[in-house]
Amino acid sequence: MNEKDFCCEDMHNSIEKYKIVDYEQIDRTYGILFGDGYNMFLQFCPWCGVKLKHRLVKELFKCLKTEYKIEEPDLTNFTNVPEEFKSDEWWKKRGL
């Protein structure tokens, strides 16, 4: 991912360079990482204050259920989900 994919340079560096913010392309989730594996979800950028786009967790599960009849997707190992759901491809393709 490059800088234009994020709201500001600080957010980009925090994700790509310093690894203190986690960005999950699959469901467009941002979170601050803590050493114990805990992740605090972000709704606003901590640096520039812009409201981040909403998480797509509900939309992800709904899409898998309605379009592919997958009731319990394995989003850890991706054993039973179509290839497009392994990245941001699925939501970009649907204009979300």
mmCIF file of N, CA and C in Angstrom:
data_model
loop_
_atom_site.group_PDB
_atom_site.id
_atom_site.type_symbol
_atom_site.label_atom_id
_atom_site.label_comp_id
_atom_site.label_asym_id
_atom_site.label_seq_id
_atom_site.Cartn_x
_atom_site.Cartn_y
_atom_site.Cartn_z
ATOM 1 N N MET A 1 0.851 -1.168 0.000
ATOM 2 C CA MET A 1 0.000 0.000 0.000
ATOM 3 C C MET A 1 0.900 1.235 0.000
ATOM 4 N N ASN A 2 0.385 2.300 -0.571
ATOM 5 C CA ASN A 2 1.186 3.513 -0.582
ATOM 6 C C ASN A 2 0.464 4.632 0.157
ATOM 7 N N GLU A 3 1.154 5.752 0.290
ATOM 8 C CA GLU A 3 0.656 6.857 1.102
ATOM 9 C C GLU A 3 -0.721 7.354 0.671
ATOM 10 N N LYS A 4 -1.003 7.351 -0.616
ATOM 11 C CA LYS A 4 -2.298 7.861 -1.095
ATOM 12 C C LYS A 4 -3.475 7.002 -0.632
ATOM 13 N N ASP A 5 -3.193 5.794 -0.143
ATOM 14 C CA ASP A 5 -4.254 4.921 0.348
ATOM 15 C C ASP A 5 -4.718 5.301 1.756
ATOM 16 N N PHE A 6 -4.017 6.237 2.397
ATOM 17 C CA PHE A 6 -4.325 6.609 3.773
ATOM 18 C C PHE A 6 -4.617 8.098 3.881
ATOM 19 N N CYS A 7 -5.181 8.510 4.999
ATOM 20 C CA CYS A 7 -5.618 9.896 5.177
ATOM 21 C C CYS A 7 -4.469 10.883 5.316
ATOM 22 N N CYS A 8 -3.312 10.432 5.822
ATOM 23 C CA CYS A 8 -2.179 11.339 6.009
ATOM 24 C C CYS A 8 -0.876 10.540 6.052
ATOM 25 N N GLU A 9 0.223 11.244 5.949
ATOM 26 C CA GLU A 9 1.541 10.608 5.960
ATOM 27 C C GLU A 9 1.811 9.910 7.291
ATOM 28 N N ASP A 10 1.376 10.520 8.393
ATOM 29 C CA ASP A 10 1.596 9.907 9.703
ATOM 30 C C ASP A 10 0.872 8.567 9.829
ATOM 31 N N MET A 11 -0.346 8.484 9.317
ATOM 32 C CA MET A 11 -1.086 7.216 9.355
ATOM 33 C C MET A 11 -0.360 6.182 8.502
ATOM 34 N N HIS A 12 0.053 6.577 7.326
ATOM 35 C CA HIS A 12 0.788 5.669 6.440
ATOM 36 C C HIS A 12 2.041 5.135 7.128
ATOM 37 N N ASN A 13 2.833 6.020 7.721
ATOM 38 C CA ASN A 13 4.061 5.602 8.400
ATOM 39 C C ASN A 13 3.773 4.727 9.612
ATOM 40 N N SER A 14 2.703 5.022 10.327
ATOM 41 C CA SER A 14 2.348 4.229 11.511
ATOM 42 C C SER A 14 1.952 2.808 11.150
ATOM 43 N N ILE A 15 1.420 2.637 9.952
ATOM 44 C CA ILE A 15 1.025 1.306 9.481
ATOM 45 C C ILE A 15 2.190 0.602 8.803
ATOM 46 N N GLU A 16 2.796 1.250 7.837
ATOM 47 C CA GLU A 16 3.810 0.614 6.999
ATOM 48 C C GLU A 16 5.209 0.601 7.608
ATOM 49 N N LYS A 17 5.600 1.678 8.244
ATOM 50 C CA LYS A 17 6.981 1.806 8.724
ATOM 51 C C LYS A 17 7.140 1.406 10.191
ATOM 52 N N TYR A 18 6.328 1.990 11.063
ATOM 53 C CA TYR A 18 6.494 1.781 12.501
ATOM 54 C C TYR A 18 5.673 0.624 13.053
ATOM 55 N N LYS A 19 4.674 0.186 12.313
ATOM 56 C CA LYS A 19 3.842 -0.970 12.690
ATOM 57 C C LYS A 19 3.139 -0.794 14.037
ATOM 58 N N ILE A 20 2.710 0.434 14.340
ATOM 59 C CA ILE A 20 1.975 0.653 15.593
ATOM 60 C C ILE A 20 0.465 0.694 15.370
ATOM 61 N N VAL A 21 0.080 0.844 14.114
ATOM 62 C CA VAL A 21 -1.336 0.775 13.751
ATOM 63 C C VAL A 21 -1.503 -0.392 12.790
ATOM 64 N N ASP A 22 -2.524 -1.174 13.025
ATOM 65 C CA ASP A 22 -2.826 -2.312 12.161
ATOM 66 C C ASP A 22 -3.958 -1.914 11.223
ATOM 67 N N TYR A 23 -3.779 -2.201 9.941
ATOM 68 C CA TYR A 23 -4.845 -1.961 8.971
ATOM 69 C C TYR A 23 -5.164 -3.280 8.297
ATOM 70 N N GLU A 24 -6.406 -3.713 8.427
ATOM 71 C CA GLU A 24 -6.866 -4.948 7.802
ATOM 72 C C GLU A 24 -7.615 -4.604 6.525
ATOM 73 N N GLN A 25 -7.007 -4.899 5.391
ATOM 74 C CA GLN A 25 -7.623 -4.613 4.095
ATOM 75 C C GLN A 25 -8.944 -5.342 3.909
ATOM 76 N N ILE A 26 -9.035 -6.517 4.455
ATOM 77 C CA ILE A 26 -10.201 -7.370 4.232
ATOM 78 C C ILE A 26 -11.497 -6.699 4.674
ATOM 79 N N ASP A 27 -11.476 -6.061 5.849
ATOM 80 C CA ASP A 27 -12.705 -5.431 6.343
ATOM 81 C C ASP A 27 -12.529 -3.943 6.656
ATOM 82 N N ARG A 28 -11.434 -3.356 6.167
ATOM 83 C CA ARG A 28 -11.152 -1.928 6.310
ATOM 84 C C ARG A 28 -11.165 -1.506 7.780
ATOM 85 N N THR A 29 -10.446 -2.258 8.611
ATOM 86 C CA THR A 29 -10.380 -2.003 10.039
ATOM 87 C C THR A 29 -9.019 -1.433 10.414
ATOM 88 N N TYR A 30 -9.045 -0.351 11.193
ATOM 89 C CA TYR A 30 -7.831 0.249 11.733
ATOM 90 C C TYR A 30 -7.811 0.004 13.233
ATOM 91 N N GLY A 31 -6.632 -0.282 13.783
ATOM 92 C CA GLY A 31 -6.537 -0.470 15.220
ATOM 93 C C GLY A 31 -5.140 -0.219 15.736
ATOM 94 N N ILE A 32 -5.061 0.252 16.969
ATOM 95 C CA ILE A 32 -3.778 0.446 17.634
ATOM 96 C C ILE A 32 -3.401 -0.881 18.262
ATOM 97 N N LEU A 33 -2.181 -1.310 18.006
ATOM 98 C CA LEU A 33 -1.706 -2.596 18.501
ATOM 99 C C LEU A 33 -1.075 -2.444 19.880
ATOM 100 N N PHE A 34 -1.381 -3.374 20.759
ATOM 101 C CA PHE A 34 -0.773 -3.429 22.073
ATOM 102 C C PHE A 34 0.022 -4.723 22.160
ATOM 103 N N GLY A 35 1.038 -4.754 23.003
ATOM 104 C CA GLY A 35 1.939 -5.894 23.096
ATOM 105 C C GLY A 35 1.280 -7.212 23.444
ATOM 106 N N ASP A 36 0.137 -7.180 24.092
ATOM 107 C CA ASP A 36 -0.517 -8.420 24.517
ATOM 108 C C ASP A 36 -1.460 -8.979 23.456
ATOM 109 N N GLY A 37 -1.380 -8.446 22.234
ATOM 110 C CA GLY A 37 -2.242 -8.925 21.164
ATOM 111 C C GLY A 37 -3.566 -8.195 21.078
ATOM 112 N N TYR A 38 -3.807 -7.286 22.008
ATOM 113 C CA TYR A 38 -5.043 -6.501 22.021
ATOM 114 C C TYR A 38 -4.982 -5.443 20.931
ATOM 115 N N ASN A 39 -6.099 -5.175 20.309
ATOM 116 C CA ASN A 39 -6.187 -4.202 19.234
ATOM 117 C C ASN A 39 -7.358 -3.269 19.539
ATOM 118 N N MET A 40 -7.080 -1.969 19.726
ATOM 119 C CA MET A 40 -8.135 -0.999 19.974
ATOM 120 C C MET A 40 -8.537 -0.373 18.637
ATOM 121 N N PHE A 41 -9.778 -0.570 18.237
ATOM 122 C CA PHE A 41 -10.243 -0.084 16.946
ATOM 123 C C PHE A 41 -10.297 1.436 16.918
ATOM 124 N N LEU A 42 -9.982 1.986 15.763
ATOM 125 C CA LEU A 42 -9.977 3.435 15.571
ATOM 126 C C LEU A 42 -11.125 3.852 14.661
ATOM 127 N N GLN A 43 -11.764 4.953 15.010
ATOM 128 C CA GLN A 43 -12.790 5.541 14.153
ATOM 129 C C GLN A 43 -12.296 6.842 13.534
ATOM 130 N N PHE A 44 -11.269 7.431 14.151
ATOM 131 C CA PHE A 44 -10.674 8.671 13.670
ATOM 132 C C PHE A 44 -9.162 8.504 13.624
ATOM 133 N N CYS A 45 -8.513 9.210 12.719
ATOM 134 C CA CYS A 45 -7.059 9.179 12.647
ATOM 135 C C CYS A 45 -6.498 9.899 13.873
ATOM 136 N N PRO A 46 -5.583 9.275 14.610
ATOM 137 C CA PRO A 46 -5.002 9.912 15.794
ATOM 138 C C PRO A 46 -4.125 11.123 15.460
ATOM 139 N N TRP A 47 -3.717 11.266 14.208
ATOM 140 C CA TRP A 47 -2.804 12.341 13.830
ATOM 141 C C TRP A 47 -3.502 13.512 13.154
ATOM 142 N N CYS A 48 -4.329 13.262 12.173
ATOM 143 C CA CYS A 48 -4.965 14.375 11.451
ATOM 144 C C CYS A 48 -6.427 14.567 11.841
ATOM 145 N N GLY A 49 -7.010 13.609 12.559
ATOM 146 C CA GLY A 49 -8.371 13.747 13.060
ATOM 147 C C GLY A 49 -9.489 13.385 12.097
ATOM 148 N N VAL A 50 -9.147 12.998 10.874
ATOM 149 C CA VAL A 50 -10.180 12.672 9.894
ATOM 150 C C VAL A 50 -10.946 11.415 10.327
ATOM 151 N N LYS A 51 -12.253 11.409 10.065
ATOM 152 C CA LYS A 51 -13.067 10.224 10.353
ATOM 153 C C LYS A 51 -12.704 9.146 9.340
ATOM 154 N N LEU A 52 -12.340 7.973 9.838
ATOM 155 C CA LEU A 52 -11.969 6.859 8.967
ATOM 156 C C LEU A 52 -13.225 6.203 8.403
ATOM 157 N N LYS A 53 -13.107 5.631 7.238
ATOM 158 C CA LYS A 53 -14.249 4.931 6.640
ATOM 159 C C LYS A 53 -14.672 3.798 7.564
ATOM 160 N N HIS A 54 -15.971 3.528 7.584
ATOM 161 C CA HIS A 54 -16.489 2.533 8.526
ATOM 162 C C HIS A 54 -15.986 1.121 8.199
ATOM 163 N N ARG A 55 -15.901 0.336 9.260
ATOM 164 C CA ARG A 55 -15.484 -1.061 9.129
ATOM 165 C C ARG A 55 -16.531 -1.828 8.332
ATOM 166 N N LEU A 56 -16.081 -2.829 7.608
ATOM 167 C CA LEU A 56 -16.981 -3.597 6.739
ATOM 168 C C LEU A 56 -17.208 -5.031 7.223
ATOM 169 N N VAL A 57 -17.127 -5.241 8.511
ATOM 170 C CA VAL A 57 -17.273 -6.587 9.061
ATOM 171 C C VAL A 57 -18.652 -7.166 8.747
ATOM 172 N N LYS A 58 -19.706 -6.410 9.029
ATOM 173 C CA LYS A 58 -21.071 -6.901 8.777
ATOM 174 C C LYS A 58 -21.297 -7.146 7.291
ATOM 175 N N GLU A 59 -20.819 -6.215 6.474
ATOM 176 C CA GLU A 59 -20.978 -6.347 5.027
ATOM 177 C C GLU A 59 -20.237 -7.567 4.491
ATOM 178 N N LEU A 60 -19.064 -7.836 5.061
ATOM 179 C CA LEU A 60 -18.267 -8.994 4.654
ATOM 180 C C LEU A 60 -19.035 -10.292 4.890
ATOM 181 N N PHE A 61 -19.552 -10.464 6.102
ATOM 182 C CA PHE A 61 -20.286 -11.685 6.422
ATOM 183 C C PHE A 61 -21.582 -11.794 5.624
ATOM 184 N N LYS A 62 -22.262 -10.661 5.444
ATOM 185 C CA LYS A 62 -23.501 -10.666 4.667
ATOM 186 C C LYS A 62 -23.232 -11.067 3.222
ATOM 187 N N CYS A 63 -22.191 -10.535 2.643
ATOM 188 C CA CYS A 63 -21.839 -10.843 1.257
ATOM 189 C C CYS A 63 -21.486 -12.323 1.096
ATOM 190 N N LEU A 64 -20.688 -12.845 2.013
ATOM 191 C CA LEU A 64 -20.321 -14.261 1.935
ATOM 192 C C LEU A 64 -21.552 -15.157 2.085
ATOM 193 N N LYS A 65 -22.468 -14.747 2.944
ATOM 194 C CA LYS A 65 -23.669 -15.552 3.173
ATOM 195 C C LYS A 65 -24.635 -15.478 1.994
ATOM 196 N N THR A 66 -24.907 -14.275 1.498
ATOM 197 C CA THR A 66 -25.913 -14.133 0.444
ATOM 198 C C THR A 66 -25.398 -14.524 -0.936
ATOM 199 N N GLU A 67 -24.172 -14.151 -1.252
ATOM 200 C CA GLU A 67 -23.651 -14.425 -2.590
ATOM 201 C C GLU A 67 -23.037 -15.813 -2.737
ATOM 202 N N TYR A 68 -22.466 -16.335 -1.643
ATOM 203 C CA TYR A 68 -21.744 -17.604 -1.741
ATOM 204 C C TYR A 68 -22.279 -18.693 -0.819
ATOM 205 N N LYS A 69 -23.314 -18.374 -0.043
ATOM 206 C CA LYS A 69 -23.935 -19.338 0.877
ATOM 207 C C LYS A 69 -22.942 -19.889 1.903
ATOM 208 N N ILE A 70 -21.982 -19.060 2.303
ATOM 209 C CA ILE A 70 -20.998 -19.457 3.315
ATOM 210 C C ILE A 70 -21.469 -18.904 4.657
ATOM 211 N N GLU A 71 -21.899 -19.789 5.537
ATOM 212 C CA GLU A 71 -22.443 -19.396 6.834
ATOM 213 C C GLU A 71 -21.352 -19.093 7.860
ATOM 214 N N GLU A 72 -20.271 -19.864 7.834
ATOM 215 C CA GLU A 72 -19.195 -19.696 8.807
ATOM 216 C C GLU A 72 -17.859 -19.603 8.078
ATOM 217 N N PRO A 73 -17.516 -18.410 7.589
ATOM 218 C CA PRO A 73 -16.263 -18.268 6.843
ATOM 219 C C PRO A 73 -15.040 -18.382 7.748
ATOM 220 N N ASP A 74 -14.002 -19.011 7.238
ATOM 221 C CA ASP A 74 -12.730 -19.123 7.951
ATOM 222 C C ASP A 74 -11.854 -17.957 7.497
ATOM 223 N N LEU A 75 -11.898 -16.863 8.238
ATOM 224 C CA LEU A 75 -11.137 -15.677 7.866
ATOM 225 C C LEU A 75 -9.748 -15.653 8.493
ATOM 226 N N THR A 76 -9.386 -16.728 9.162
ATOM 227 C CA THR A 76 -8.034 -16.849 9.698
ATOM 228 C C THR A 76 -7.140 -17.575 8.705
ATOM 229 N N ASN A 77 -7.594 -18.714 8.236
ATOM 230 C CA ASN A 77 -6.810 -19.509 7.280
ATOM 231 C C ASN A 77 -7.330 -19.406 5.850
ATOM 232 N N PHE A 78 -8.500 -18.808 5.678
ATOM 233 C CA PHE A 78 -9.116 -18.604 4.360
ATOM 234 C C PHE A 78 -9.326 -19.905 3.592
ATOM 235 N N THR A 79 -9.715 -20.940 4.303
ATOM 236 C CA THR A 79 -9.882 -22.238 3.653
ATOM 237 C C THR A 79 -11.173 -22.355 2.861
ATOM 238 N N ASN A 80 -12.184 -21.582 3.215
ATOM 239 C CA ASN A 80 -13.468 -21.752 2.533
ATOM 240 C C ASN A 80 -14.035 -20.453 1.958
ATOM 241 N N VAL A 81 -13.173 -19.497 1.651
ATOM 242 C CA VAL A 81 -13.652 -18.234 1.081
ATOM 243 C C VAL A 81 -13.041 -18.016 -0.301
ATOM 244 N N PRO A 82 -13.783 -17.390 -1.208
ATOM 245 C CA PRO A 82 -13.251 -17.099 -2.537
ATOM 246 C C PRO A 82 -12.024 -16.182 -2.461
ATOM 247 N N GLU A 83 -11.195 -16.252 -3.451
ATOM 248 C CA GLU A 83 -9.925 -15.510 -3.495
ATOM 249 C C GLU A 83 -10.109 -14.009 -3.269
ATOM 250 N N GLU A 84 -11.157 -13.434 -3.828
ATOM 251 C CA GLU A 84 -11.358 -11.985 -3.713
ATOM 252 C C GLU A 84 -11.529 -11.521 -2.270
ATOM 253 N N PHE A 85 -11.893 -12.424 -1.364
ATOM 254 C CA PHE A 85 -12.107 -12.065 0.035
ATOM 255 C C PHE A 85 -10.838 -12.159 0.878
ATOM 256 N N LYS A 86 -9.722 -12.387 0.246
ATOM 257 C CA LYS A 86 -8.445 -12.435 0.956
ATOM 258 C C LYS A 86 -7.754 -11.075 0.949
ATOM 259 N N SER A 87 -8.408 -10.085 0.370
ATOM 260 C CA SER A 87 -7.857 -8.727 0.296
ATOM 261 C C SER A 87 -9.012 -7.728 0.248
ATOM 262 N N ASP A 88 -8.687 -6.513 -0.137
ATOM 263 C CA ASP A 88 -9.707 -5.478 -0.267
ATOM 264 C C ASP A 88 -10.455 -5.551 -1.598
ATOM 265 N N GLU A 89 -10.121 -6.517 -2.420
ATOM 266 C CA GLU A 89 -10.739 -6.648 -3.746
ATOM 267 C C GLU A 89 -12.263 -6.724 -3.667
ATOM 268 N N TRP A 90 -12.792 -7.507 -2.712
ATOM 269 C CA TRP A 90 -14.238 -7.737 -2.648
ATOM 270 C C TRP A 90 -15.014 -6.448 -2.414
ATOM 271 N N TRP A 91 -14.546 -5.583 -1.511
ATOM 272 C CA TRP A 91 -15.321 -4.375 -1.230
ATOM 273 C C TRP A 91 -15.071 -3.269 -2.251
ATOM 274 N N LYS A 92 -13.905 -3.238 -2.836
ATOM 275 C CA LYS A 92 -13.651 -2.260 -3.902
ATOM 276 C C LYS A 92 -14.486 -2.610 -5.134
ATOM 277 N N LYS A 93 -14.573 -3.895 -5.425
ATOM 278 C CA LYS A 93 -15.352 -4.379 -6.566
ATOM 279 C C LYS A 93 -16.835 -4.028 -6.425
ATOM 280 N N ARG A 94 -17.314 -3.953 -5.190
ATOM 281 C CA ARG A 94 -18.722 -3.677 -4.920
ATOM 282 C C ARG A 94 -18.981 -2.199 -4.595
ATOM 283 N N GLY A 95 -17.952 -1.388 -4.712
ATOM 284 C CA GLY A 95 -18.099 0.047 -4.477
ATOM 285 C C GLY A 95 -18.375 0.447 -3.043
ATOM 286 N N LEU A 96 -17.892 -0.356 -2.115
ATOM 287 C CA LEU A 96 -18.107 -0.047 -0.699
ATOM 288 C C LEU A 96 -16.989 0.845 -0.192
#
